[in-house]
Amino acid sequence: MNDSTMPRWMREHVHEYLSSNGARGHIWNGIPTLLLTTTGRRTGESRLIPLIYGKYEKAYVVVASKGGSPSHPSWYLNLDNQSAVQVQVGEQKFDAKARTSNGEERAQLWEIMCGVFPTYSEYQSKTDREIPVVVLDPID
């Protein structure tokens, strides 16, 4: 895992999550977080990032907000190249397939995620891009 590009607070969060096997770090400032590992589109290396999540049926949902930036986050761009990801939720680890939700499903999931983290609405108002909502479907 190459985390040199992450802010220090994020590296500390990931360290707590990993060193405790999810006992610490899963709930971060009262908000549920998971660890998503993607494959770098240019390097082919594993890239791990902590993300806020919600639940939708058997899947997990994350938002590619990048704080309302005009560009998508790197982890989301990696999914275009490789949709197979690894996820850790608390102590549970599993493989998943990532997909971007659209239409009515996206609208429903956006509302769910704004309920989990209301600041997403503010992020959307800061950018012209539609912030992607990503579904992580566990692979059985």
mmCIF file of C-alpha atoms in Angstrom:
data_model
loop_
_atom_site.group_PDB
_atom_site.id
_atom_site.type_symbol
_atom_site.label_atom_id
_atom_site.label_comp_id
_atom_site.label_asym_id
_atom_site.label_seq_id
_atom_site.Cartn_x
_atom_site.Cartn_y
_atom_site.Cartn_z
ATOM 1 C CA MET A 1 0.000 0.000 0.000
ATOM 2 C CA ASN A 2 1.356 3.402 -0.965
ATOM 3 C CA ASP A 3 -0.147 6.047 1.281
ATOM 4 C CA SER A 4 2.392 8.854 0.843
ATOM 5 C CA THR A 5 -0.145 11.002 -1.004
ATOM 6 C CA MET A 6 -2.737 10.796 1.804
ATOM 7 C CA PRO A 7 -3.047 13.605 4.336
ATOM 8 C CA ARG A 8 -1.598 12.753 7.743
ATOM 9 C CA TRP A 9 -5.000 12.501 9.465
ATOM 10 C CA MET A 10 -6.075 9.965 6.856
ATOM 11 C CA ARG A 11 -2.884 7.911 7.242
ATOM 12 C CA GLU A 12 -3.470 7.882 11.011
ATOM 13 C CA HIS A 13 -7.071 6.765 10.476
ATOM 14 C CA VAL A 14 -5.970 3.914 8.199
ATOM 15 C CA HIS A 15 -3.239 2.905 10.656
ATOM 16 C CA GLU A 16 -5.759 2.721 13.526
ATOM 17 C CA TYR A 17 -8.189 0.750 11.362
ATOM 18 C CA LEU A 18 -5.598 -1.770 10.184
ATOM 19 C CA SER A 19 -3.666 -2.166 13.439
ATOM 20 C CA SER A 20 -6.869 -2.920 15.363
ATOM 21 C CA ASN A 21 -8.405 -5.078 12.596
ATOM 22 C CA GLY A 22 -11.292 -2.622 12.384
ATOM 23 C CA ALA A 23 -12.023 -2.380 16.124
ATOM 24 C CA ARG A 24 -10.840 1.257 16.029
ATOM 25 C CA GLY A 25 -11.412 3.395 12.967
ATOM 26 C CA HIS A 26 -14.570 1.699 11.701
ATOM 27 C CA ILE A 27 -16.622 4.419 13.365
ATOM 28 C CA TRP A 28 -14.787 7.680 12.718
ATOM 29 C CA ASN A 29 -16.145 10.800 14.407
ATOM 30 C CA GLY A 30 -19.455 8.973 14.757
ATOM 31 C CA ILE A 31 -19.609 8.033 11.057
ATOM 32 C CA PRO A 32 -19.181 4.497 9.625
ATOM 33 C CA THR A 33 -16.128 4.055 7.430
ATOM 34 C CA LEU A 34 -14.717 1.230 5.390
ATOM 35 C CA LEU A 35 -11.381 0.660 3.734
ATOM 36 C CA LEU A 36 -11.464 0.364 -0.046
ATOM 37 C CA THR A 37 -8.524 -1.074 -1.964
ATOM 38 C CA THR A 38 -8.405 -0.389 -5.687
ATOM 39 C CA THR A 39 -5.760 -1.141 -8.304
ATOM 40 C CA GLY A 40 -3.902 1.932 -9.550
ATOM 41 C CA ARG A 41 -4.782 2.556 -13.189
ATOM 42 C CA ARG A 42 -1.235 3.655 -14.077
ATOM 43 C CA THR A 43 0.908 1.765 -11.568
ATOM 44 C CA GLY A 44 -1.033 -1.456 -11.085
ATOM 45 C CA GLU A 45 -0.310 -1.084 -7.347
ATOM 46 C CA SER A 46 -2.864 -1.499 -4.579
ATOM 47 C CA ARG A 47 -4.350 1.797 -3.381
ATOM 48 C CA LEU A 48 -6.177 1.892 -0.052
ATOM 49 C CA ILE A 49 -8.492 4.691 1.080
ATOM 50 C CA PRO A 50 -10.889 5.108 4.014
ATOM 51 C CA LEU A 51 -14.389 6.111 2.908
ATOM 52 C CA ILE A 52 -17.697 6.865 4.569
ATOM 53 C CA TYR A 53 -20.251 4.207 3.685
ATOM 54 C CA GLY A 54 -23.912 3.347 3.778
ATOM 55 C CA LYS A 55 -25.727 0.046 3.314
ATOM 56 C CA TYR A 56 -28.074 -0.853 0.477
ATOM 57 C CA GLU A 57 -29.487 -4.359 0.554
ATOM 58 C CA LYS A 58 -26.364 -6.607 0.663
ATOM 59 C CA ALA A 59 -24.105 -3.952 -0.835
ATOM 60 C CA TYR A 60 -22.096 -1.067 0.555
ATOM 61 C CA VAL A 61 -22.330 2.419 -0.916
ATOM 62 C CA VAL A 62 -19.620 5.084 -1.108
ATOM 63 C CA VAL A 63 -19.529 8.560 -2.637
ATOM 64 C CA ALA A 64 -16.782 9.908 -4.924
ATOM 65 C CA SER A 65 -17.116 13.457 -3.629
ATOM 66 C CA LYS A 66 -13.498 14.618 -3.244
ATOM 67 C CA GLY A 67 -14.932 17.414 -1.113
ATOM 68 C CA GLY A 68 -16.799 18.927 -4.073
ATOM 69 C CA SER A 69 -13.698 19.223 -6.230
ATOM 70 C CA PRO A 70 -14.244 19.688 -9.985
ATOM 71 C CA SER A 71 -12.438 16.386 -10.641
ATOM 72 C CA HIS A 72 -13.145 12.834 -9.560
ATOM 73 C CA PRO A 73 -10.965 11.272 -6.846
ATOM 74 C CA SER A 74 -8.188 8.957 -7.999
ATOM 75 C CA TRP A 75 -9.776 5.908 -6.376
ATOM 76 C CA TYR A 76 -12.888 6.429 -8.499
ATOM 77 C CA LEU A 77 -10.853 6.793 -11.699
ATOM 78 C CA ASN A 78 -9.128 3.519 -10.834
ATOM 79 C CA LEU A 79 -12.520 1.778 -10.952
ATOM 80 C CA ASP A 80 -12.887 2.605 -14.655
ATOM 81 C CA ASN A 81 -9.851 0.428 -15.289
ATOM 82 C CA GLN A 82 -10.549 -2.317 -12.743
ATOM 83 C CA SER A 83 -13.899 -2.818 -10.998
ATOM 84 C CA ALA A 84 -12.616 -5.650 -8.785
ATOM 85 C CA VAL A 85 -11.872 -4.221 -5.328
ATOM 86 C CA GLN A 86 -11.202 -5.352 -1.781
ATOM 87 C CA VAL A 87 -13.209 -3.984 1.114
ATOM 88 C CA GLN A 88 -12.820 -4.025 4.877
ATOM 89 C CA VAL A 89 -15.801 -3.088 7.052
ATOM 90 C CA GLY A 90 -14.818 -3.349 10.695
ATOM 91 C CA GLU A 91 -13.110 -6.726 10.941
ATOM 92 C CA GLN A 92 -14.952 -8.152 7.914
ATOM 93 C CA LYS A 93 -12.856 -8.350 4.720
ATOM 94 C CA PHE A 94 -14.210 -9.320 1.310
ATOM 95 C CA ASP A 95 -13.831 -8.948 -2.443
ATOM 96 C CA ALA A 96 -16.383 -6.845 -4.271
ATOM 97 C CA LYS A 97 -17.271 -5.497 -7.680
ATOM 98 C CA ALA A 98 -17.686 -1.733 -7.877
ATOM 99 C CA ARG A 99 -20.237 -0.062 -10.101
ATOM 100 C CA THR A 100 -21.493 3.487 -10.502
ATOM 101 C CA SER A 101 -25.201 3.837 -9.814
ATOM 102 C CA ASN A 102 -27.445 5.756 -12.207
ATOM 103 C CA GLY A 103 -30.966 7.095 -12.541
ATOM 104 C CA GLU A 104 -33.499 6.274 -9.844
ATOM 105 C CA GLU A 105 -31.090 4.014 -8.006
ATOM 106 C CA ARG A 106 -28.524 6.827 -7.787
ATOM 107 C CA ALA A 107 -31.169 9.267 -6.525
ATOM 108 C CA GLN A 108 -32.225 6.815 -3.810
ATOM 109 C CA LEU A 109 -28.648 6.058 -2.800
ATOM 110 C CA TRP A 110 -27.709 9.754 -2.812
ATOM 111 C CA GLU A 111 -30.476 10.387 -0.270
ATOM 112 C CA ILE A 112 -29.260 7.487 1.871
ATOM 113 C CA MET A 113 -25.697 8.798 1.798
ATOM 114 C CA CYS A 114 -26.734 12.384 2.568
ATOM 115 C CA GLY A 115 -28.480 10.919 5.607
ATOM 116 C CA VAL A 116 -25.218 9.275 6.677
ATOM 117 C CA PHE A 117 -23.115 12.379 5.929
ATOM 118 C CA PRO A 118 -25.200 15.525 5.234
ATOM 119 C CA THR A 119 -22.146 17.478 4.026
ATOM 120 C CA TYR A 120 -22.378 15.612 0.697
ATOM 121 C CA SER A 121 -25.158 18.056 -0.298
ATOM 122 C CA GLU A 122 -22.771 20.958 0.296
ATOM 123 C CA TYR A 123 -20.078 19.214 -1.752
ATOM 124 C CA GLN A 124 -22.502 18.759 -4.658
ATOM 125 C CA SER A 125 -23.344 22.473 -4.608
ATOM 126 C CA LYS A 126 -19.621 23.312 -4.983
ATOM 127 C CA THR A 127 -19.120 21.445 -8.266
ATOM 128 C CA ASP A 128 -20.681 21.191 -11.717
ATOM 129 C CA ARG A 129 -20.004 17.452 -11.969
ATOM 130 C CA GLU A 130 -22.542 14.962 -10.735
ATOM 131 C CA ILE A 131 -20.820 13.321 -7.810
ATOM 132 C CA PRO A 132 -20.723 9.561 -8.438
ATOM 133 C CA VAL A 133 -22.387 7.172 -6.033
ATOM 134 C CA VAL A 134 -20.631 3.813 -6.103
ATOM 135 C CA VAL A 135 -22.122 0.455 -5.137
ATOM 136 C CA LEU A 136 -19.738 -2.192 -3.815
ATOM 137 C CA ASP A 137 -21.393 -5.551 -4.440
ATOM 138 C CA PRO A 138 -19.744 -8.322 -2.379
ATOM 139 C CA ILE A 139 -18.604 -11.317 -4.410
ATOM 140 C CA ASP A 140 -19.864 -14.519 -2.820
#
